[in-house]
Coordinates of C-alpha atoms in Angstrom, one line a residue:
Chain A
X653 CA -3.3 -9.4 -22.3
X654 CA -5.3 -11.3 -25.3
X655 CA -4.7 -9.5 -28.7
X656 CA -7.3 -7.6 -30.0
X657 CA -8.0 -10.1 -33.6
X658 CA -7.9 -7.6 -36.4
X659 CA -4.1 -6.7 -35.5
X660 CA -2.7 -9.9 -35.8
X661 CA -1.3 -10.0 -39.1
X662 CA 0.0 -6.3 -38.6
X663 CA 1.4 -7.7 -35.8
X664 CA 3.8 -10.1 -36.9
X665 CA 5.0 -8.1 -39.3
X666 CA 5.8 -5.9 -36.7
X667 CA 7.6 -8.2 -34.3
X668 CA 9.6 -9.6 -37.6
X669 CA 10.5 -6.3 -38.2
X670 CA 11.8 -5.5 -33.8
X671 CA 13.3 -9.2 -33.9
X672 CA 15.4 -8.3 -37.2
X673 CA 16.4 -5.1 -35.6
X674 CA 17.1 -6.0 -32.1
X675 CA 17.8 -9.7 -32.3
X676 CA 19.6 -10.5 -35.0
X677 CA 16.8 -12.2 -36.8
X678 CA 17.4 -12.9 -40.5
X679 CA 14.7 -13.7 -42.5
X680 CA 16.4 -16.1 -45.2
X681 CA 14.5 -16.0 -48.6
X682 CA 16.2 -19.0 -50.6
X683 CA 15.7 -21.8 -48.0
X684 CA 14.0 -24.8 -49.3
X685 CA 12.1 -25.2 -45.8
X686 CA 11.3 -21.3 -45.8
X687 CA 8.1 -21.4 -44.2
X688 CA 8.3 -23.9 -41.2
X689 CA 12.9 -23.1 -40.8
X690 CA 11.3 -18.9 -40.2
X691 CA 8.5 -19.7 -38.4
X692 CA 11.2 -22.1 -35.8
X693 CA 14.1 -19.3 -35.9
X694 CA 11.6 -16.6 -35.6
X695 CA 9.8 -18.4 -32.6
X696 CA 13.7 -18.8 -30.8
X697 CA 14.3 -15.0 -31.0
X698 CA 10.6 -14.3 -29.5
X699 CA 12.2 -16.7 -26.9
X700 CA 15.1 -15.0 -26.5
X701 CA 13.5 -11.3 -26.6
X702 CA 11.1 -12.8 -23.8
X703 CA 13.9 -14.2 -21.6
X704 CA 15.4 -11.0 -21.6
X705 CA 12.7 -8.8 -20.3
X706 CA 11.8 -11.6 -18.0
X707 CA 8.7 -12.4 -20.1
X708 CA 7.2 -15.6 -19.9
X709 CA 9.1 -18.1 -22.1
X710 CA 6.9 -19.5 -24.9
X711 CA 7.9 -18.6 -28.0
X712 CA 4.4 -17.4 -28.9
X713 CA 3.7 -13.9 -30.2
X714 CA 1.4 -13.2 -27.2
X715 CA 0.2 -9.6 -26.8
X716 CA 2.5 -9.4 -23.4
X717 CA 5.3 -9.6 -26.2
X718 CA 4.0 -7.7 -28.5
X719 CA 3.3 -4.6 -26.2
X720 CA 6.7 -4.9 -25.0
X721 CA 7.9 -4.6 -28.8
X722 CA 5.8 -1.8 -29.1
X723 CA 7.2 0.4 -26.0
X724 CA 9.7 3.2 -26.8
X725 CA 13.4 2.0 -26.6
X726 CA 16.8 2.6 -27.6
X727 CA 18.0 1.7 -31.5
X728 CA 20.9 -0.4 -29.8
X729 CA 20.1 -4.1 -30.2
X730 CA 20.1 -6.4 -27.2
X731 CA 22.1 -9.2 -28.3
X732 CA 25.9 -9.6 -28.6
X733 CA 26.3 -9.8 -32.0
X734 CA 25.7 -6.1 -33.1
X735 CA 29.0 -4.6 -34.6
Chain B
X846 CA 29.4 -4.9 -22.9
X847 CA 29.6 -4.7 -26.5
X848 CA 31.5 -7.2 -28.4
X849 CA 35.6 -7.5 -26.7
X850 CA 34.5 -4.4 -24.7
X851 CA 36.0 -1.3 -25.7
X852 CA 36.6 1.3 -23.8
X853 CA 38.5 5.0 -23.7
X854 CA 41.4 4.0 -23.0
X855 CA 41.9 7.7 -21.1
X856 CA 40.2 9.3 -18.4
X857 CA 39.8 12.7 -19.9
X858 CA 37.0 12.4 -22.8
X859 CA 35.6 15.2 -24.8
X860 CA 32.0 15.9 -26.0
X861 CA 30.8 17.7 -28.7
X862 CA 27.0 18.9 -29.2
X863 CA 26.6 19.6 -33.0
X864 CA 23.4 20.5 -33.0
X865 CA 19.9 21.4 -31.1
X866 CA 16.2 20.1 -31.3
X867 CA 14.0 22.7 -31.2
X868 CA 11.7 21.2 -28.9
X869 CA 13.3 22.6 -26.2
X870 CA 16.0 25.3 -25.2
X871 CA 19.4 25.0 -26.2
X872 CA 20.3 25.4 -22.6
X873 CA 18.2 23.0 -21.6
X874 CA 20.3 20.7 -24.2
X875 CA 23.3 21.7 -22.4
X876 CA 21.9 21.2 -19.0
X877 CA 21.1 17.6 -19.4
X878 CA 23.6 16.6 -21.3
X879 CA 25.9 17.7 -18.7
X880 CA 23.7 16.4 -16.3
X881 CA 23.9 13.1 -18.2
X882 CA 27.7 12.6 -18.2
X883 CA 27.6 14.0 -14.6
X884 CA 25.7 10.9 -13.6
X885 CA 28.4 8.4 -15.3
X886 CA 31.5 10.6 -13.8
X887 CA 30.1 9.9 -10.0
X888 CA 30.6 6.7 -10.1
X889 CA 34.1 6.1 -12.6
X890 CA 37.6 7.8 -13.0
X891 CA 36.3 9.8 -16.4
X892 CA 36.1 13.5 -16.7
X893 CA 34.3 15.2 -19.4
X894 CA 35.0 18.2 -21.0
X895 CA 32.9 20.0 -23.5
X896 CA 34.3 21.4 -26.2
X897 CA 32.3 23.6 -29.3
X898 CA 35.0 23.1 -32.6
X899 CA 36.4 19.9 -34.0
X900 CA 36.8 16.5 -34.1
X901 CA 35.3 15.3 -30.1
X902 CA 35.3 11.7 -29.0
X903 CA 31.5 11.6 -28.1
X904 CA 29.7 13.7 -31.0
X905 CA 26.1 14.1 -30.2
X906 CA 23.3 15.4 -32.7
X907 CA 19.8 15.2 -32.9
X908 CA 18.3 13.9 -36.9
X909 CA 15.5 12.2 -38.1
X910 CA 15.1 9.4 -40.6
X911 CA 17.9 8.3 -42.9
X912 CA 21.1 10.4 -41.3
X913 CA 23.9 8.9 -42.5
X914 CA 24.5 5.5 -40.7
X915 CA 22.9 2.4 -41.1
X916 CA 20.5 3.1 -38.5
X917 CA 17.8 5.5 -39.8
X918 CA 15.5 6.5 -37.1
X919 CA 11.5 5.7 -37.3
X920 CA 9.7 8.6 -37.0
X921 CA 7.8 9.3 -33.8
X922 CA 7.9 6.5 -30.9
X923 CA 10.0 3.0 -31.3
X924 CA 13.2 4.1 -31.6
X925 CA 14.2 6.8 -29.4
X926 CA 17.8 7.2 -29.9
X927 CA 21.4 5.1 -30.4
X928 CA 25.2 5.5 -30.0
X929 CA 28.5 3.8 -30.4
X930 CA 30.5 2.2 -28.7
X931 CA 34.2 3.5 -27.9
X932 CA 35.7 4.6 -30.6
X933 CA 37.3 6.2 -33.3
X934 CA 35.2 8.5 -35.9
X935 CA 31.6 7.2 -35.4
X936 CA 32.5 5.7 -32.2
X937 CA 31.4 7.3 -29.0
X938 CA 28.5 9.3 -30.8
X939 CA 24.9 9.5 -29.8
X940 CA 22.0 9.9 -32.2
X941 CA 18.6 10.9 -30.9
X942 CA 15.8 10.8 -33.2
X943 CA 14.4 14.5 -34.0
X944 CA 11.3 13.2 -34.7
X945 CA 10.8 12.5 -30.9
X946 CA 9.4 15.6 -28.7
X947 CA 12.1 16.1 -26.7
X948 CA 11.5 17.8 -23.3
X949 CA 13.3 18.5 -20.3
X950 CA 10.4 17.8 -18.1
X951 CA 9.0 14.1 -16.8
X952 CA 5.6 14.1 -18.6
X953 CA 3.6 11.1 -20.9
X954 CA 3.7 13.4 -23.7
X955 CA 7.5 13.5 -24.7
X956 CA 10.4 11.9 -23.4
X957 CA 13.1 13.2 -20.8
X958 CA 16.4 14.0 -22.9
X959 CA 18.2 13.8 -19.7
X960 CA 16.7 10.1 -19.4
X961 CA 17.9 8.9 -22.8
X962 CA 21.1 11.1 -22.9
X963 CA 22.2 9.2 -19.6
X964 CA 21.3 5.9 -21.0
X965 CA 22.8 6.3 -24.7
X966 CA 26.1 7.8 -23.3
X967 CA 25.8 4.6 -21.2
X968 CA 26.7 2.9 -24.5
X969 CA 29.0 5.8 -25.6
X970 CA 31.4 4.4 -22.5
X971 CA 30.9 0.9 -23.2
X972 CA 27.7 -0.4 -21.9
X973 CA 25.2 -2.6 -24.1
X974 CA 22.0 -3.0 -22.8
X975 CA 21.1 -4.6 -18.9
X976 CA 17.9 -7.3 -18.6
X977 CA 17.4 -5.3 -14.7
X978 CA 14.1 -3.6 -14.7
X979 CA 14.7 -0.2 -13.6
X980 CA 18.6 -0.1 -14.6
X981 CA 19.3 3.0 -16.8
X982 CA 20.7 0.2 -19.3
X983 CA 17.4 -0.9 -19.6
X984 CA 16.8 -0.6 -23.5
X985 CA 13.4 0.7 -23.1
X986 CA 12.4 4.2 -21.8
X987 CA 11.0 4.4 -18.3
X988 CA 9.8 7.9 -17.8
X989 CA 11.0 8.7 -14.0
X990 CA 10.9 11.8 -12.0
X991 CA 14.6 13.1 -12.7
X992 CA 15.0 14.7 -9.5
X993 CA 18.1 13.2 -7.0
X994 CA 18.1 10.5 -9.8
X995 CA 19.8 7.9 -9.0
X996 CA 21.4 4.9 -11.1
X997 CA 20.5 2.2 -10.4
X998 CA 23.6 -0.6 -8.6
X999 CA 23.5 -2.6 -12.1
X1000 CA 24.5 0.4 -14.1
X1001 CA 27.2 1.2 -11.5
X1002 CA 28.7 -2.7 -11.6
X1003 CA 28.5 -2.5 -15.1
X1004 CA 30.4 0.7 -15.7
X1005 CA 33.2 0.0 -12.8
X1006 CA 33.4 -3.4 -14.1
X1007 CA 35.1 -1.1 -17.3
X1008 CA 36.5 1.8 -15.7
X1009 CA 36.3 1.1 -12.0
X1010 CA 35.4 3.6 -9.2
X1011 CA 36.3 7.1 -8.9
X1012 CA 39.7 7.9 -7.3
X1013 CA 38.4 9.9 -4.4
X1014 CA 36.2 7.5 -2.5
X1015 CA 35.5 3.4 -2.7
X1016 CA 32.2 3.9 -3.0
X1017 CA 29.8 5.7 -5.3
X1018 CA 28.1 8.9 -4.4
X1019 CA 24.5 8.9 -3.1
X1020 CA 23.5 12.1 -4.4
X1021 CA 24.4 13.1 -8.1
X1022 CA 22.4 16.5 -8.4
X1023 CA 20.5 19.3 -6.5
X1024 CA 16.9 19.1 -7.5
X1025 CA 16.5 20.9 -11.1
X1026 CA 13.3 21.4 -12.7
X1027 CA 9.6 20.1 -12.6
X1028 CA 8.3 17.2 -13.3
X1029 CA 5.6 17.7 -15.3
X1030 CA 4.2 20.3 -17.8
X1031 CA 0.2 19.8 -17.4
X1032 CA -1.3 21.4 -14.2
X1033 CA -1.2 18.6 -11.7
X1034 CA 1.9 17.8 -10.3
X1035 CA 1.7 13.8 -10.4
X1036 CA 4.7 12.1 -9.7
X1037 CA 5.2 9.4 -13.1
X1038 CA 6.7 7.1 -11.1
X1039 CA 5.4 4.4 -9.1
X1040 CA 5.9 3.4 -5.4
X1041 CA 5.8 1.3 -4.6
X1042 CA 6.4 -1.3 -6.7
X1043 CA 8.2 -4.8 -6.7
X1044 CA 12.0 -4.1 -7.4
X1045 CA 12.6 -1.1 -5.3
X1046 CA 15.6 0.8 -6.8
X1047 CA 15.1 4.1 -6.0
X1048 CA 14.6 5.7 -2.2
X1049 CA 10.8 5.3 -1.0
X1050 CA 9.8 6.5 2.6
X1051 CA 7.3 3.9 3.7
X1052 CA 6.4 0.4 3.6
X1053 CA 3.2 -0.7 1.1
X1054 CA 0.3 -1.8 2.4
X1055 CA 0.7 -6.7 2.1
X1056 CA -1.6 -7.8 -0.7
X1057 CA -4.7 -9.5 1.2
X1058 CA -5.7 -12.6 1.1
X1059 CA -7.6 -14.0 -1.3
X1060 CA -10.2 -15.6 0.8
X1061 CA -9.9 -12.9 3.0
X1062 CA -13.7 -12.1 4.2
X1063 CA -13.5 -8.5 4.8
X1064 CA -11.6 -7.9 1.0
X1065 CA -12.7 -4.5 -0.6
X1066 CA -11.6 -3.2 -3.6
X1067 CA -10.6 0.6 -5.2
X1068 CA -11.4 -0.5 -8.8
X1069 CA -12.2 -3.1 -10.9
X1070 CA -12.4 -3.3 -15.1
X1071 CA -12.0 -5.9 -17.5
X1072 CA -9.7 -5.6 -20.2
X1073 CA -10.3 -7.6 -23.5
X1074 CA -11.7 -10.4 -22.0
X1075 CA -10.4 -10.6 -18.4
X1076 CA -11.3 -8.6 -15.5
X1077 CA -8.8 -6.8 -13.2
X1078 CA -9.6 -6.0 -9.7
X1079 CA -7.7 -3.4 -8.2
X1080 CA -6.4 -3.0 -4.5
X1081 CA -3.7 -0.3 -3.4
X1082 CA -1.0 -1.0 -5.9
X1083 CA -2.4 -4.8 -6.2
X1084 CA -3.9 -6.2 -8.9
X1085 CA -6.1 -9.8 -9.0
X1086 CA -6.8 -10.7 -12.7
X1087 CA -9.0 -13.1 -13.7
X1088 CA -8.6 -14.9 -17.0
X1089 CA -11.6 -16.8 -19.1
X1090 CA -8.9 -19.2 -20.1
X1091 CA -7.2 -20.1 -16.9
X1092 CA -8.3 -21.2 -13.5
X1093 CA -6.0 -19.6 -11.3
X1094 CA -6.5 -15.6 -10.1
X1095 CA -2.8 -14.4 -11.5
X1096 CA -1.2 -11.7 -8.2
X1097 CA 0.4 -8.9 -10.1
X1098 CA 1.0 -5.0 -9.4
X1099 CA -0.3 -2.0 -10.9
X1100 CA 3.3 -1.2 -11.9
X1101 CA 4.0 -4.4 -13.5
X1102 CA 1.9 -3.4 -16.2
X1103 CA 1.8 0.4 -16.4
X1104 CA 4.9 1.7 -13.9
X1105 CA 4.2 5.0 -15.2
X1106 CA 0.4 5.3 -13.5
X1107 CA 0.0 5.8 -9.7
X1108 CA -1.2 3.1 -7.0
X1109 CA -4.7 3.7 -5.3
X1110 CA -6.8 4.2 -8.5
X1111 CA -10.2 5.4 -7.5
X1112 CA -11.9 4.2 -10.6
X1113 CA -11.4 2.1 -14.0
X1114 CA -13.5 1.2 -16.8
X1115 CA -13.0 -0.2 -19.9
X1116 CA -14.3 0.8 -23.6
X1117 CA -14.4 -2.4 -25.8
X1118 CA -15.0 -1.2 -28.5
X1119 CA -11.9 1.5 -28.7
X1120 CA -9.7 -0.7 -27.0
X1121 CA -9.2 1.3 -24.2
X1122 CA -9.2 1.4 -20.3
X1123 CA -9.6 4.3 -18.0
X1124 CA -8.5 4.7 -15.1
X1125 CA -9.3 7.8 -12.3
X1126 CA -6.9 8.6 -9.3
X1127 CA -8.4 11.8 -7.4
X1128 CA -9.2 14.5 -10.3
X1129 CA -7.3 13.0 -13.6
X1130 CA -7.4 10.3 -15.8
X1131 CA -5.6 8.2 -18.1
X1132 CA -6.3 6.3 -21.0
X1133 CA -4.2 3.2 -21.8
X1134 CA -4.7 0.7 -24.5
X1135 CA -2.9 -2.8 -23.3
X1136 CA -0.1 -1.9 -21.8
X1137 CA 0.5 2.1 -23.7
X1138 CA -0.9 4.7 -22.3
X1139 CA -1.9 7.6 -24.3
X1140 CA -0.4 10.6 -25.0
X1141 CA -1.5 14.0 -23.6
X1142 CA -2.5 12.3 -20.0
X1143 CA -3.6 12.7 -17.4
X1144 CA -6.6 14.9 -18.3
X1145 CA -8.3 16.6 -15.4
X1146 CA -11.8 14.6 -15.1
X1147 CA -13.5 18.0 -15.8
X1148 CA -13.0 17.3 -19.4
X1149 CA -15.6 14.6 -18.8
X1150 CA -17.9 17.3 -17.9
X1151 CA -18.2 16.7 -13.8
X1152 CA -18.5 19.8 -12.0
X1153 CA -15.4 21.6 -10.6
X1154 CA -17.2 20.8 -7.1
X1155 CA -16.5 16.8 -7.7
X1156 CA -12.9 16.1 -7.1
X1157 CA -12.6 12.0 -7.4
X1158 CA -14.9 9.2 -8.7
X1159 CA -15.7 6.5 -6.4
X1160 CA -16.3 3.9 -9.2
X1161 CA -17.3 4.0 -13.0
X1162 CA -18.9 0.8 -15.5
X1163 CA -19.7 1.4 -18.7
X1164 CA -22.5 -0.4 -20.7
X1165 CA -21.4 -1.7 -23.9
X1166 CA -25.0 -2.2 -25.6
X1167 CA -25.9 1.4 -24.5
X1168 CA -22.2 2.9 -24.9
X1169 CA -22.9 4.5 -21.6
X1170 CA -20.7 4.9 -19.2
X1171 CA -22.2 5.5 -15.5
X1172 CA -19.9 7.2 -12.9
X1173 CA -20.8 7.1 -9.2
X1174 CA -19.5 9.7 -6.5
X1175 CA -21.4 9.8 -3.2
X1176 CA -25.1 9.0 -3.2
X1177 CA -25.2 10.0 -6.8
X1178 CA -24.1 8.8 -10.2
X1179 CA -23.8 10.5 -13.8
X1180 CA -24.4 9.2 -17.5
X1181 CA -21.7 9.9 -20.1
X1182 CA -22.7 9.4 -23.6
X1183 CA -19.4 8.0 -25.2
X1184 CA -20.6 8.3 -28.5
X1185 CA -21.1 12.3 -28.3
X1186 CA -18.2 12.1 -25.5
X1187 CA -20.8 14.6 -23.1
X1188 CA -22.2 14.2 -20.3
X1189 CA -26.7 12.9 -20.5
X1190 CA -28.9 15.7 -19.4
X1191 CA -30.9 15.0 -16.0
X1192 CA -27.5 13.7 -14.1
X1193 CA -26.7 13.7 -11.8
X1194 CA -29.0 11.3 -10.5
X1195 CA -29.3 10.0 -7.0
X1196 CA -28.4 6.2 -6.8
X1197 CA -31.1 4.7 -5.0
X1198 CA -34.1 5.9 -7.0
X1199 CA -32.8 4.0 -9.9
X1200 CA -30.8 1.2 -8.3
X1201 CA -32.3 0.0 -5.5
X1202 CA -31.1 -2.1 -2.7
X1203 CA -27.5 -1.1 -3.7
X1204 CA -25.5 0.5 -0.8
X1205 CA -23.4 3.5 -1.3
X1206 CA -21.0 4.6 -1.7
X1207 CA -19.6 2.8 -4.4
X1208 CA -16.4 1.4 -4.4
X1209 CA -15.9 -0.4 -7.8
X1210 CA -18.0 -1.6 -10.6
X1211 CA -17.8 -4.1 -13.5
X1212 CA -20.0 -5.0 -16.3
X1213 CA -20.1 -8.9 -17.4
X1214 CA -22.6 -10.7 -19.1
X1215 CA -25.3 -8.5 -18.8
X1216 CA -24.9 -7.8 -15.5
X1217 CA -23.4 -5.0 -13.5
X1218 CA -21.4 -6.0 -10.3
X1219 CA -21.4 -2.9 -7.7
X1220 CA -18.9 -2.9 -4.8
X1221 CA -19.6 -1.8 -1.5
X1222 CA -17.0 -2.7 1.2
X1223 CA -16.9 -6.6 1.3
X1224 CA -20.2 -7.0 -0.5
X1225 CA -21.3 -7.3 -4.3
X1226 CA -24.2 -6.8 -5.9
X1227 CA -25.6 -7.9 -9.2
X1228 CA -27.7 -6.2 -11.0
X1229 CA -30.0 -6.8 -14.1
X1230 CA -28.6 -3.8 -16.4
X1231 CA -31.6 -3.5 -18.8
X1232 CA -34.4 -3.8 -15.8
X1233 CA -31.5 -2.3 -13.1
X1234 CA -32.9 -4.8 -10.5
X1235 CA -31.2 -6.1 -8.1
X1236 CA -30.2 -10.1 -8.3
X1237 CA -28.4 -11.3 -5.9
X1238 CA -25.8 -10.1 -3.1
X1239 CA -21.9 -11.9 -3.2
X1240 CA -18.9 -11.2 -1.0
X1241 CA -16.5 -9.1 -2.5
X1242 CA -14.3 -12.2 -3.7
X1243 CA -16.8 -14.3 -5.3
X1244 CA -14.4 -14.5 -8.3
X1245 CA -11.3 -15.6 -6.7
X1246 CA -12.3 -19.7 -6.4
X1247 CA -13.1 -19.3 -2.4

């Protein structure tokens, strides 16, 4: 569904915050390309949270996306790496 | 899995329950908890065994916030719950997050411990989290009526592909427990799950009705409501929505969206301005907000202020420039302020002195533009809203590109 406007900024917070939690998103502060290198990483882990739950693949922060971040869920992440 | 899979590397594992929410009764704990680990010992070699003192391999608690891991709970919603894989010391345990209201019933205003218990000792054995929709691995909660529950043939690969079957039979049980308790804590006895629905996992008796055509002439509709920006029209457990940005009429299902919410709506409308759709099904409704729904639903429609003699809608539009919304039922139709959240004085009133030309009863109803579209069977009719006069009649589909 379209995203109601005033959220939007809210909302990326928000989805930085589920992708560092439950797909190993790291937000590196020292790189010299910091804006353009976390908006590219951060738009492969909204790919690969949207492949997962059989989302349609864009890499956008669409509200589909976002309500799915927003559902009640398990702490466990979904990705392999978790130790 | 997890990460080189572990596993108990024994058949005989022990559970310890440290300590109790207080949202429910502490045999109710017990209950599904047991319940829990009785799902994942129907279909492996592993036994469980409670015991109340020591050191046990799966340790389970309930705390809230910060509670001495690295994975402080959030307060209410988000994060439910999480435990460890196999393991020594921290491994094995399940957290669930206190801050939750935990319940032992099915219902949209807590969530099942059983549910989550089943799915966290999922990970307790071994399991990480399953991309099937409808798996108990699944990471994100899926309230389901726990009776007969079933898991679902993902969750039982998954766990055999670690421990394999159970040493009396080849194959898995069909029936893990006796019906227990209710479903639901509000008055009406609504099942939360949906049937049917496009990945059928669990038993349902009958067929669903195809999805009509398109085109098809004689198309009639239960419901029909836009939703920030797009309109939905509503058929059985069908839905038809219509984008402003796209050309093409998407097919999806009512569960798709909300799997929680029942097929066969009677009514929906939409309140722009709180974000917020409603949709009626015989004498409740629910509010939902994108894809959430909101706590504390269904509400008996009573609430609204119908009297106890009305027992569905047949079709409700609400009027953003008068925040009015009009609900029709037979030859009549009411006014409820949504500003003073009442009922207008004078309703009901009957349909064809105000609206005339427009046959009844009422299927569905939309606002657009100025304009409200009425349903009858495979007709449509617009109407003026300020000068309710009617414009012009359309088949049904006149929005699908026919």
């Amino acid at each position: 569904f379209p995203v109601a406007q005033e959220k939007e900024k809210q909302d990326v917070q928000y989805a930085k915050k589920y992708l560092e939690n439950f797909y190993d998103f790291k937000e590196e502060k020292h790189s010299l390309f910091r804006t353009k290198d976390i908006v590219n990483r951060m738009a492969d882990k909204i790919r690969e949270m949207q492949s997962f739950f059989g989302l349609e693949v864009t890499g956008e922060l669409n509200q589909k996306t976002l309500d799915m971040m927003k559902q009640p869920r398990c702490g466990i992440p979904d990705v392999r790496s978790y130790s | 899995a997890f990460p080189h899979s572990p596993t108990w590397k024994k058949e005989e594992v022990t559970y310890r329950i440290l300590n109790y929410t207080p949202d429910m009764l502490q045999a109710d704990v017990e209950e599904a908890i047991a319940r829990a680990f009785q799902l994942w010992s129907s279909v492996t070699p592993l036994r469980f065994t409670r015991i109340h003192g020591g050191q046990a391999d799966i340790m389970i608690s309930f705390a809230a916030g910060f509670h001495g891991d690295f994975y402080s709970f959030d307060g209410p919603g988000g994060t439910l719950a999480h435990a460890y894989s196999p393991g020594s010391g921290i491994g094995g345990d399940a957290h669930f997050d206190e801050d939750e209201n935990w319940t032992k019933f099915t219902t949209n205003s807590g969530y099942n411990l059983f549910l989550v218990a089943a799915h966290e000792l999922g990970h307790s054995l071994g399991l990480s989290h399953s991309n099937v929709f409808g798996a108990l691995m699944y990471p994100i909660y899926m309230a389901t009526d726990t009776r007969n529950y079933q898991l679902h043939q993902d969750d039982i690969n998954g766990i055999q592909a670690l421990y394999g079957p159970p040493k009396e039979s080849a194959a898995p049980p069909t029936k893990a427990f006796p019906p227990q308790e209710p479903t639901d804590m509000v008055p009406a006895e609504e099942p939360t799950q949906m049937s049917p629905r496009e990945e059928p996992t669990e038993m349902t008796p009958s067929k669903p009705p195809q999805r009509p055509d398109d085109c098809d002439p004689h198309l009639t509709f239960d419901a029909i409501t836009t939703l920030r920006g797009e309109t939905l029209f509503f058929k059985d457990s069908y839905v038809w929505r219509k984008s402003p940005y796209f050309s093409e009429i998407e097919h999806d299902t009512i569960f798709s969206f909300w799997p929680s919410l029942i097929a066969g709506f009677d009514a929906a409308y939409e309140v722009d301005k709180r974000d917020r759709v409603l949709f009626f099904k015989d004498d409740q409704y629910w509010a939902v907000s994108g894809y959430s729904i909101d706590s504390g639903f269904p509400k008996p429609i009573q609430n609204l202020g119908f009297p106890t003699s009305v027992r569905k809608i047949d079709a409700a539009v609400h009027d953003q420039s008068t925040k009015r919304t009009y609900f029709f039922v037979g030859n009549k139709y009411w006014s409820f302020n949504e500003n003073t959240q009442s009922m207008e004085r004078g309703y009901p009133r009957k349909i064809a002195a105000d609206y005339h030309g427009i046959s009844h009863p009422i299927d569905a109803a939309f606002q657009k533009n100025g304009y409200f579209y009425f349903f009858h069977g495979s007709t449509q009719f617009e109407v003026d809203i300020k000068r309710k006069k009617l414009i012009r009649t359309m088949k049904s589909n006149s929005w699908f590109n026919c």
